[in-house]
mmCIF file of C-alpha atoms and ligand atoms in Angstrom:
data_model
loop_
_atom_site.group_PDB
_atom_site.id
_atom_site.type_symbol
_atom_site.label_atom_id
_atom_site.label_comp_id
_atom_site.label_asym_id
_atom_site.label_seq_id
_atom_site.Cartn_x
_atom_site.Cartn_y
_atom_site.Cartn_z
ATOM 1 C CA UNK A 22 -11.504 -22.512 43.959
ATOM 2 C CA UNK A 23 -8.345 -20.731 45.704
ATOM 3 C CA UNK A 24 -7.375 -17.498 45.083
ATOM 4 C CA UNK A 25 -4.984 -17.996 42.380
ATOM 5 C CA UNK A 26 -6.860 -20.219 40.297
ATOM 6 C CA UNK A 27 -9.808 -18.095 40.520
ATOM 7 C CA UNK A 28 -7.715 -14.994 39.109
ATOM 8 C CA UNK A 29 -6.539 -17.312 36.448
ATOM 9 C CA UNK A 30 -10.167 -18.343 35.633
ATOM 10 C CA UNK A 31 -10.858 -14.512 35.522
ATOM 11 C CA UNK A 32 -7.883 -13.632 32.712
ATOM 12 C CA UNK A 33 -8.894 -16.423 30.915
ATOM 13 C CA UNK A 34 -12.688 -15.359 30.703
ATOM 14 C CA UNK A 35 -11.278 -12.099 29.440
ATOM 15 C CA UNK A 36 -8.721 -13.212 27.353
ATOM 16 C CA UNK A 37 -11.771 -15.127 25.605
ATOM 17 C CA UNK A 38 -14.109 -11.922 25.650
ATOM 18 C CA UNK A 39 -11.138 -10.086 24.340
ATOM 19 C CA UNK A 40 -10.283 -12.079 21.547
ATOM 20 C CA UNK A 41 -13.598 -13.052 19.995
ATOM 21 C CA UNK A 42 -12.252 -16.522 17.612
ATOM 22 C CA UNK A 43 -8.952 -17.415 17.230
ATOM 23 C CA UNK A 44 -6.775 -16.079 14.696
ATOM 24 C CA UNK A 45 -9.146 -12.757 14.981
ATOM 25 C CA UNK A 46 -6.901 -10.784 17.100
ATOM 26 C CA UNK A 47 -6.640 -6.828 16.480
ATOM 27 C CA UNK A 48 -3.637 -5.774 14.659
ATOM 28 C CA UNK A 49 -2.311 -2.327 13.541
ATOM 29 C CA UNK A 50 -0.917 -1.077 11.093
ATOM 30 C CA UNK A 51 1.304 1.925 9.744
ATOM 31 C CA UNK A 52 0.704 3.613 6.248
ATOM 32 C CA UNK A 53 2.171 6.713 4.968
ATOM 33 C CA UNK A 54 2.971 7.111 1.171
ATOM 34 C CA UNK A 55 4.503 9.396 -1.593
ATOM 35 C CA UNK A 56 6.894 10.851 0.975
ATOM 36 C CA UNK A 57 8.826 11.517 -2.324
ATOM 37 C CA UNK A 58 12.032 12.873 -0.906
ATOM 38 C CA UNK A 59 14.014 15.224 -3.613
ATOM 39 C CA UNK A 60 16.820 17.579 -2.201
ATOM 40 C CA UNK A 61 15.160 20.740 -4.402
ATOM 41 C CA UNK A 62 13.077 23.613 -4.069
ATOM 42 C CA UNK A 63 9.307 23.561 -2.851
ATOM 43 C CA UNK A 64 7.470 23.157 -6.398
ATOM 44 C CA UNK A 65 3.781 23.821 -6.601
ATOM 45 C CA UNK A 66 2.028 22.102 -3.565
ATOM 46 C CA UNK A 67 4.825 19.484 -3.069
ATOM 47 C CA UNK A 68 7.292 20.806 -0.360
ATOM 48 C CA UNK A 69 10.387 18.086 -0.998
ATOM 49 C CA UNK A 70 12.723 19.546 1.951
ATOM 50 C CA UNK A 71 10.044 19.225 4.648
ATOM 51 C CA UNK A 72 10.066 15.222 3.612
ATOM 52 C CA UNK A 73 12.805 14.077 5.648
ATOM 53 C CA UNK A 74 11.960 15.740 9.036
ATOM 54 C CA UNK A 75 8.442 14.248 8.165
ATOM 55 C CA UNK A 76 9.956 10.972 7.617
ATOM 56 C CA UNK A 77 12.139 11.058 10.638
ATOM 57 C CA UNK A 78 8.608 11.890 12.984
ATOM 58 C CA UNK A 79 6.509 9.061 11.284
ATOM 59 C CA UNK A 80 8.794 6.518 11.954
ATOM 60 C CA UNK A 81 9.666 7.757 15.381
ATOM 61 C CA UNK A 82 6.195 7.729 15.717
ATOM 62 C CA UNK A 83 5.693 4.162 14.684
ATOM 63 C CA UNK A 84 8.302 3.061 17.028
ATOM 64 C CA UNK A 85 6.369 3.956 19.857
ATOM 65 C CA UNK A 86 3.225 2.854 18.657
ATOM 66 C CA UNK A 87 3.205 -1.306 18.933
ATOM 67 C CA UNK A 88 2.653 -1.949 15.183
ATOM 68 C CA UNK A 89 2.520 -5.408 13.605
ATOM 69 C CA UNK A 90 3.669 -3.876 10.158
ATOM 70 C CA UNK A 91 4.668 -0.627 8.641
ATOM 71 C CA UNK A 92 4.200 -0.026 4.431
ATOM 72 C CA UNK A 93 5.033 3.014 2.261
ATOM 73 C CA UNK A 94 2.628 2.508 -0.529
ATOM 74 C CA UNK A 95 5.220 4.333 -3.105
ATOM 75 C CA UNK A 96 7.729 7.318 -4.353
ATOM 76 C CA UNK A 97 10.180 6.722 -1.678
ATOM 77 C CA UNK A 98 12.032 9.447 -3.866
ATOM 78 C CA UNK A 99 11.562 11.929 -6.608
ATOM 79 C CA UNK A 100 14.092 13.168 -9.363
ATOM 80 C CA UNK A 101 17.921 11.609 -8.519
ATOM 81 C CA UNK A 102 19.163 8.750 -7.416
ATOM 82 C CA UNK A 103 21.232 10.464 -4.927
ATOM 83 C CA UNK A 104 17.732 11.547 -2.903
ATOM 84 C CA UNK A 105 18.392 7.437 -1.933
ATOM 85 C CA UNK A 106 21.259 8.292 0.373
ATOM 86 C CA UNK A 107 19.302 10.529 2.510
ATOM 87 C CA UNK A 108 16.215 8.198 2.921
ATOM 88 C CA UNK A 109 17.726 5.065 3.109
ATOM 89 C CA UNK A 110 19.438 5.656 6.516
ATOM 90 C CA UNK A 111 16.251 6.762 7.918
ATOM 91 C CA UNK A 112 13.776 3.863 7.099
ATOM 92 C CA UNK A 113 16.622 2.115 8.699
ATOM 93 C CA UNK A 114 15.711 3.276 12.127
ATOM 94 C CA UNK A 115 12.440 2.031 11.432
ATOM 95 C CA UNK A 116 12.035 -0.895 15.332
ATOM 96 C CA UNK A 117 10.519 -3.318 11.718
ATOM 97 C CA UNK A 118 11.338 -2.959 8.228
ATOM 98 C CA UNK A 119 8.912 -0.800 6.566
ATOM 99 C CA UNK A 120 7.726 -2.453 3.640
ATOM 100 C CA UNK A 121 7.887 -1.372 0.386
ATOM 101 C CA UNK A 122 4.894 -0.832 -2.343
ATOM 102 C CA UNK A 123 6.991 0.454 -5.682
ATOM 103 C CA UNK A 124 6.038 3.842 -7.272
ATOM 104 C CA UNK A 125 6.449 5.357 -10.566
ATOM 105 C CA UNK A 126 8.916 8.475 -9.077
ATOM 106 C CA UNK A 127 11.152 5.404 -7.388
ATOM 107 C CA UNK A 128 12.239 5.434 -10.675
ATOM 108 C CA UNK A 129 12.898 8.553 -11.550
ATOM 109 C CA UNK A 130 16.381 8.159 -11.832
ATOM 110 C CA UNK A 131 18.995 8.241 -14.766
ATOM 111 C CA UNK A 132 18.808 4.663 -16.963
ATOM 112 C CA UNK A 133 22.179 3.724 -16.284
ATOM 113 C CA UNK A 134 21.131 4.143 -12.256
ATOM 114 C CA UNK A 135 17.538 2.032 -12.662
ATOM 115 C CA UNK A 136 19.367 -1.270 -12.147
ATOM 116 C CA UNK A 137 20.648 -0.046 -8.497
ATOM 117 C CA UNK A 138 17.110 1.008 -7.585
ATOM 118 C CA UNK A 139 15.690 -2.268 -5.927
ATOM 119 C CA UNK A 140 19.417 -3.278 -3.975
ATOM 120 C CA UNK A 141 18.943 0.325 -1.954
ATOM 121 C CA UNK A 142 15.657 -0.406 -1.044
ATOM 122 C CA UNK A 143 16.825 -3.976 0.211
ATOM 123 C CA UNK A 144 13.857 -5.158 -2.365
ATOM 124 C CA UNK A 145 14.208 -8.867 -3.806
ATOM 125 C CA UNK A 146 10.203 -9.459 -4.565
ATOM 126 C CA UNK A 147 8.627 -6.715 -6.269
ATOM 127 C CA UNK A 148 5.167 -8.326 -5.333
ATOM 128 C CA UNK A 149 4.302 -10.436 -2.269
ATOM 129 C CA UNK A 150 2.136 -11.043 0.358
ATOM 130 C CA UNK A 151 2.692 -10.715 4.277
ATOM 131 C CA UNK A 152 -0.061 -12.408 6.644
ATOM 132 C CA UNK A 153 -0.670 -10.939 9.995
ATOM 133 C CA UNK A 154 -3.406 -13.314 12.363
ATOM 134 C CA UNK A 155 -6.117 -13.835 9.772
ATOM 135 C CA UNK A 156 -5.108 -11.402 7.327
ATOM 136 C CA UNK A 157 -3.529 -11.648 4.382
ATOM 137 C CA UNK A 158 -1.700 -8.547 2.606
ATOM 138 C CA UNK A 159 -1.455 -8.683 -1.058
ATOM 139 C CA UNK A 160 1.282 -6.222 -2.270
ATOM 140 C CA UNK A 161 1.035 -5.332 -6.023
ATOM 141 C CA UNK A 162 3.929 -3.810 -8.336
ATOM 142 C CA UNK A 163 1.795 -1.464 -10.497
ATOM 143 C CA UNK A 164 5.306 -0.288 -12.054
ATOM 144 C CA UNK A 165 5.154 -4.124 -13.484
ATOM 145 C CA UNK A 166 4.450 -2.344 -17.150
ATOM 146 C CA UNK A 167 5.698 0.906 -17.120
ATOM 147 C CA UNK A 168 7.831 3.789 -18.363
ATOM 148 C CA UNK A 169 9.884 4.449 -15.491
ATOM 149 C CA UNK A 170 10.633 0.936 -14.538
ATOM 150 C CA UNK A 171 13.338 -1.422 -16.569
ATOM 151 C CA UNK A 172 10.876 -3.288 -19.178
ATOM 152 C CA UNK A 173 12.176 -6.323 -20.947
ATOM 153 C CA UNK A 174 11.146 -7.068 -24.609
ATOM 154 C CA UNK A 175 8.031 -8.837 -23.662
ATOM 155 C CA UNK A 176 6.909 -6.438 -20.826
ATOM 156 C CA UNK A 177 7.398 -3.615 -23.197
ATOM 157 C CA UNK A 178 4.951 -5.820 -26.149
ATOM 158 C CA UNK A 179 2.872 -6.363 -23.193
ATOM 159 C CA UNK A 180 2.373 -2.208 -21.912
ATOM 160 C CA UNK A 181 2.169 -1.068 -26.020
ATOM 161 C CA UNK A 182 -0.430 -3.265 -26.069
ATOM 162 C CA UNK A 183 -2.224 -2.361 -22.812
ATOM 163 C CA UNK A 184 -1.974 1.502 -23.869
ATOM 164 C CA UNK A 185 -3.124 0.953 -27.247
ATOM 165 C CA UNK A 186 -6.414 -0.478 -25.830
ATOM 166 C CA UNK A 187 -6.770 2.416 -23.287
ATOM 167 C CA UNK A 188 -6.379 4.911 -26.281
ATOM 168 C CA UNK A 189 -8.633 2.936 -28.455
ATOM 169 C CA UNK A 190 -11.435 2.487 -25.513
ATOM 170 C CA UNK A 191 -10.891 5.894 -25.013
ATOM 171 C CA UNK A 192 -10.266 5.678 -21.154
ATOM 172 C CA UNK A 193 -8.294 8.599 -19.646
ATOM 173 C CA UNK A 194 -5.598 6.805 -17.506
ATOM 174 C CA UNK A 195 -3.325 5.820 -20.129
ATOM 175 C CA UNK A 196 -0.782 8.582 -19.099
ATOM 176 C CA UNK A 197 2.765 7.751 -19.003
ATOM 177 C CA UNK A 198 3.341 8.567 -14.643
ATOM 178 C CA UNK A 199 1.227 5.884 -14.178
ATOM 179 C CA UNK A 200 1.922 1.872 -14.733
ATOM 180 C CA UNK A 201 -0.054 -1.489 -15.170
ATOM 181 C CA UNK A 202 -0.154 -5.614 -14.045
ATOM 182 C CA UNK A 203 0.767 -8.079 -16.483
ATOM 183 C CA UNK A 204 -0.521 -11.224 -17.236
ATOM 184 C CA UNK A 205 2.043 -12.954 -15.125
ATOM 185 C CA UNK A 206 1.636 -11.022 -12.112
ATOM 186 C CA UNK A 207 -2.042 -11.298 -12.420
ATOM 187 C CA UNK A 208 -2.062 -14.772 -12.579
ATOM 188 C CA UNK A 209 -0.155 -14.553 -9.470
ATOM 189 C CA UNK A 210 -2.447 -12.545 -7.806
ATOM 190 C CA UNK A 211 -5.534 -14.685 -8.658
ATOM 191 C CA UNK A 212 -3.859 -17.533 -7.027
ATOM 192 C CA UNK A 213 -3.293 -15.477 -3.894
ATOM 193 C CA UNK A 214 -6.995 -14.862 -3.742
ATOM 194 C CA UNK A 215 -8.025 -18.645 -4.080
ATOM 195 C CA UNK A 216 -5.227 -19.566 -1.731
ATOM 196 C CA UNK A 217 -6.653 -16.631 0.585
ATOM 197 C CA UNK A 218 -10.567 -17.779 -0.499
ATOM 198 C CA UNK A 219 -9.704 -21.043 0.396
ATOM 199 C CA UNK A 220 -8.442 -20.962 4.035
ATOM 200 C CA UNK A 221 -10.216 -18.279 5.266
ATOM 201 C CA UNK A 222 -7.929 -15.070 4.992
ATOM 202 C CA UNK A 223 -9.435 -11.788 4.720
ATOM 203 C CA UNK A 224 -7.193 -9.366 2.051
ATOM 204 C CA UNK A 225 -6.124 -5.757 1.728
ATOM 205 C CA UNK A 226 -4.421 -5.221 -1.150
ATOM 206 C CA UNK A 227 -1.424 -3.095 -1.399
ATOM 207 C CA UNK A 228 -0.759 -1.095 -4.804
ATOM 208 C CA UNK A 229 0.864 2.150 -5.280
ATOM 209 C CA UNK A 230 -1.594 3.047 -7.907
ATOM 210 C CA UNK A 231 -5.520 4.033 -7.635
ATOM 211 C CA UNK A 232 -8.313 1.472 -8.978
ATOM 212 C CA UNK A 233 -11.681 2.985 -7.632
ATOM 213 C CA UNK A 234 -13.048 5.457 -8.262
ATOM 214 C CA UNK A 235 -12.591 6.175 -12.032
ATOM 215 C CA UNK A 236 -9.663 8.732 -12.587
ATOM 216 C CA UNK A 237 -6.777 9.451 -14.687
ATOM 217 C CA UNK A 238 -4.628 8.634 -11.958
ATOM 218 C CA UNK A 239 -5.514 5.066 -11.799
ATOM 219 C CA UNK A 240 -3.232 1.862 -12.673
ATOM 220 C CA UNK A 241 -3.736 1.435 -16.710
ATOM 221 C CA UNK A 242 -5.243 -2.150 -16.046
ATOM 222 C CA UNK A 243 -7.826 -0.681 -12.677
ATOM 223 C CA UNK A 244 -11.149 -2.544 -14.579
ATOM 224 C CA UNK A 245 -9.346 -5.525 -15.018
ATOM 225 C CA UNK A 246 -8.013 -5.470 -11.740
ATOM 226 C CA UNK A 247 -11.286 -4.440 -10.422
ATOM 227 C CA UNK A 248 -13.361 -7.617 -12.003
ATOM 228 C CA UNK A 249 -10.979 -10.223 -10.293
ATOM 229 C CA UNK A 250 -11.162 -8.020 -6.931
ATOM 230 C CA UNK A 251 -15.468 -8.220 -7.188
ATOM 231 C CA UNK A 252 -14.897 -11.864 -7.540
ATOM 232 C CA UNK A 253 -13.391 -12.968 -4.217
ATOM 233 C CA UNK A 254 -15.370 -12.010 -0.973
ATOM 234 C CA UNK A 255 -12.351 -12.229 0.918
ATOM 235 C CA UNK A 256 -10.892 -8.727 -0.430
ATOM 236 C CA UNK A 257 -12.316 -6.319 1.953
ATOM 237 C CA UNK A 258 -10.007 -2.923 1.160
ATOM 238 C CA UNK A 259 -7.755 -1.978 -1.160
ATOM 239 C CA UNK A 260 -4.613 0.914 -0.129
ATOM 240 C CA UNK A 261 -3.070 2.803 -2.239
ATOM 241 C CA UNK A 262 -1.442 6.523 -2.853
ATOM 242 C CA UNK A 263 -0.341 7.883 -6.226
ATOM 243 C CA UNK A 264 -2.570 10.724 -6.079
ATOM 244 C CA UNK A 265 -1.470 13.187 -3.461
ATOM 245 C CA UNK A 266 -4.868 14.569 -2.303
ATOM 246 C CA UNK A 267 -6.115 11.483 -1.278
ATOM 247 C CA UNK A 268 -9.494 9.745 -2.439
ATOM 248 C CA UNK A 269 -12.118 7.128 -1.010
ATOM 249 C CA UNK A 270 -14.785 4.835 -2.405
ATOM 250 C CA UNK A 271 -16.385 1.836 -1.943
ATOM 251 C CA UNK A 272 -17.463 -0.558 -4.486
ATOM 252 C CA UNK A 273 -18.860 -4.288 -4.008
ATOM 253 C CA UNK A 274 -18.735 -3.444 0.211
ATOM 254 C CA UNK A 275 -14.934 -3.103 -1.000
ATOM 255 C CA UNK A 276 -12.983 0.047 0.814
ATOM 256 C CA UNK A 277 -10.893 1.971 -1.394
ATOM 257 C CA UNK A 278 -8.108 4.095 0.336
ATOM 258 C CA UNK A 279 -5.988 6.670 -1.739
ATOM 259 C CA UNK A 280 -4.106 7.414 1.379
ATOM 260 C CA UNK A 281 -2.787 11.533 1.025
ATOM 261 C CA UNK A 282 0.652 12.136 -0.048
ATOM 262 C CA UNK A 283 3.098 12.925 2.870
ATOM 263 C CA UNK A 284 4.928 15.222 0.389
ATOM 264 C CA UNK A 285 2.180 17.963 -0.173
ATOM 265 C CA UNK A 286 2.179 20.910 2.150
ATOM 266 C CA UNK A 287 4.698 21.534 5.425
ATOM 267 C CA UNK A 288 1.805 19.319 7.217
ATOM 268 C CA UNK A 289 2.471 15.527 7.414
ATOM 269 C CA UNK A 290 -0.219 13.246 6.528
ATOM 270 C CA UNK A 291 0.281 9.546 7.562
ATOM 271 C CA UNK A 292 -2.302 6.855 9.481
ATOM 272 C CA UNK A 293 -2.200 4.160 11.765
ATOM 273 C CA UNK A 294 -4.813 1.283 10.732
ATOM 274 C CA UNK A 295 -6.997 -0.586 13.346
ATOM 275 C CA UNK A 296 -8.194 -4.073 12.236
ATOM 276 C CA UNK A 297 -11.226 -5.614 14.338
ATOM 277 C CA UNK A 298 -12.965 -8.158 13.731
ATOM 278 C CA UNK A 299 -15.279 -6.216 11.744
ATOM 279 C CA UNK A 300 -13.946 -3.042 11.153
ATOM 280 C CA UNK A 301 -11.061 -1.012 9.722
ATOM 281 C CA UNK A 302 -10.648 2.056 12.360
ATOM 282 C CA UNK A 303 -8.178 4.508 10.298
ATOM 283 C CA UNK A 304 -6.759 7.264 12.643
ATOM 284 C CA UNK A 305 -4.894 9.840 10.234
ATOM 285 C CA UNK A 306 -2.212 12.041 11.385
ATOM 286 C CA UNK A 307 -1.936 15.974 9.680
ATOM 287 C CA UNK A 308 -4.180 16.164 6.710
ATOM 288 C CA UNK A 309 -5.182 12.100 6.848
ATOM 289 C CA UNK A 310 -8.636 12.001 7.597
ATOM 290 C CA UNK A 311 -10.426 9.374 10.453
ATOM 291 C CA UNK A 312 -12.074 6.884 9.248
ATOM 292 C CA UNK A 313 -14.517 4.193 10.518
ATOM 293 C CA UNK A 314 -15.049 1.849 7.925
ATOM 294 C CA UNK A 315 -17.456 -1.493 8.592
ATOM 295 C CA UNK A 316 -15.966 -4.333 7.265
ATOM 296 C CA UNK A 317 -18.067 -6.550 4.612
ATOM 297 C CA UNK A 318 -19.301 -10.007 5.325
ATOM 298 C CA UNK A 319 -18.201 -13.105 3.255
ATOM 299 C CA UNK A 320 -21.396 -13.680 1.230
HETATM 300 ZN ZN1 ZN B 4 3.152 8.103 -7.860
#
């Protein structure tokens, strides 16, 4: 063998060691949430004029840092509609489009200004899926049934419903800052799974609200939720924010990641996400933790 296909043979033993199957590559990914953007005073923990210098530094960050995907998991905003025109311009300088989970706050807008919500966010599907080598993303719209978000007639039969069973079953999350799935969406989601089940996609899903553990904070449908996720071996973590001091559990070798909320504290709090081929390497920025998390095997 001459020298230069020798060298050749070389890279291509490594490429092989390097990527262990095909479709298995590594891929990274940025998460930040509840950067929640309000042009008022510091209130409580939440300190809304350090979000947009923390905003400006994450994605700066993420431009330098060869990421296959960016996602805010939710509350872009909080409190006015005009908070938009400061964000906006700044996701915009964003190398990829970040992409968007919806949150109850990125509705906290006057009625008349709801309407105008998703066309500044550049938003046409409120739930979707984005695959990256051989994994899918499954992004949910927990704002589906909500309080904040426009309901029609049948969405609104649909969350009085949903809210009369939490009160009845006596489960603690039926407050009105958080938001549920309907049936439609759910169905949806279910067929993502099978589809995913099928050809041999591993899942994250995407939600702004919590399922696991139990808490008050968590999407008004998380045990319905959570008996289609123990269903399908191919979900291996679940993302979310929502609940600014951040959370983690596993449940069915399932990784559950409340991701901390960027607007608490003058300290930023954001991640970038390793995938291997059998593990989720989490490297938090400011008060995100580190995580090494093993991934499950399909059983
Ligand atoms: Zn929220």
């Amino acid at each position: 063998m001459n020298n230069f296909f020798s060298i050749l043979f070389q890279l291509a033993c490594l490429f092989f060691l390097v990527e262990p199957a095909f479709g298995q590559k590594t891929i990274t990914i940025g998460i930040f949430t509840d950067n929640q953007y309000c042009n008022c005073p510091v209130t409580g923990v939440r300190n809304y004029p350090a979000s947009l210098e923390k905003l400006d530094s994450v994605i700066r960050f993420f431009n330098t840092s060869d990421v296959d995907a960016i996602f805010h998991l939710g509350d872009v905003i909080d409190h006015d509609f005009a908070n938009y025109d400061s964000v906006i311009p700044r996701y915009r300088k964003s190398a990829i489009p970040v992409n968007f989970v919806m949150g109850n706050h990125d509705y906290a807008v006057k009625a008349s200004q709801k309407s105008k919500v998703l066309p500044m966010l550049g938003i046409t599907d409120l739930f979707y899926t984005r695959a990256i080598g051989n994994w899918k993303f499954i992004v949910l719209n927990g704002d589906d049934l909500s309080f904040l978000a426009p309901q029609d007639k049948k969405r609104k039969q649909e969350r009085n419903a949903l809210l009369t069973g939490l009160i009845s079953g006596l489960r603690n999350n039926f407050l009105p800052w958080n938001g549920g799935i309907s049936m439609a969406q759910m169905n949806w989601f279910e067929r993502e799974l099978q589809e995913a089940q099928k050809t041999g996609m591993n899942v994250i899903v995407l939600c702004h609200f919590p399922v696991y553990p139990k808490s008050s904070y968590n999407l008004w449908n998380d045990l319905e939720l959570l008996a289609i996720l123990r269903q399908y071996p191919c979900v291996k973590a679940y993302f979310n924010g929502h609940y600014h001091p951040g959370n983690y559990g596993v449940d069915n070798g399932v990784h559950y990641i409340n991701f901390r909320g960027m607007v608490n504290t003058v300290e930023t709090a954001y991640a970038l996400v390793t995938i291997t081929s059998d593990s989720i390497l989490i490297h938090g920025f400011g008060r995100e933790p580190d995580r090494r998390l093993k991934i499950k095997s399909d059983e």
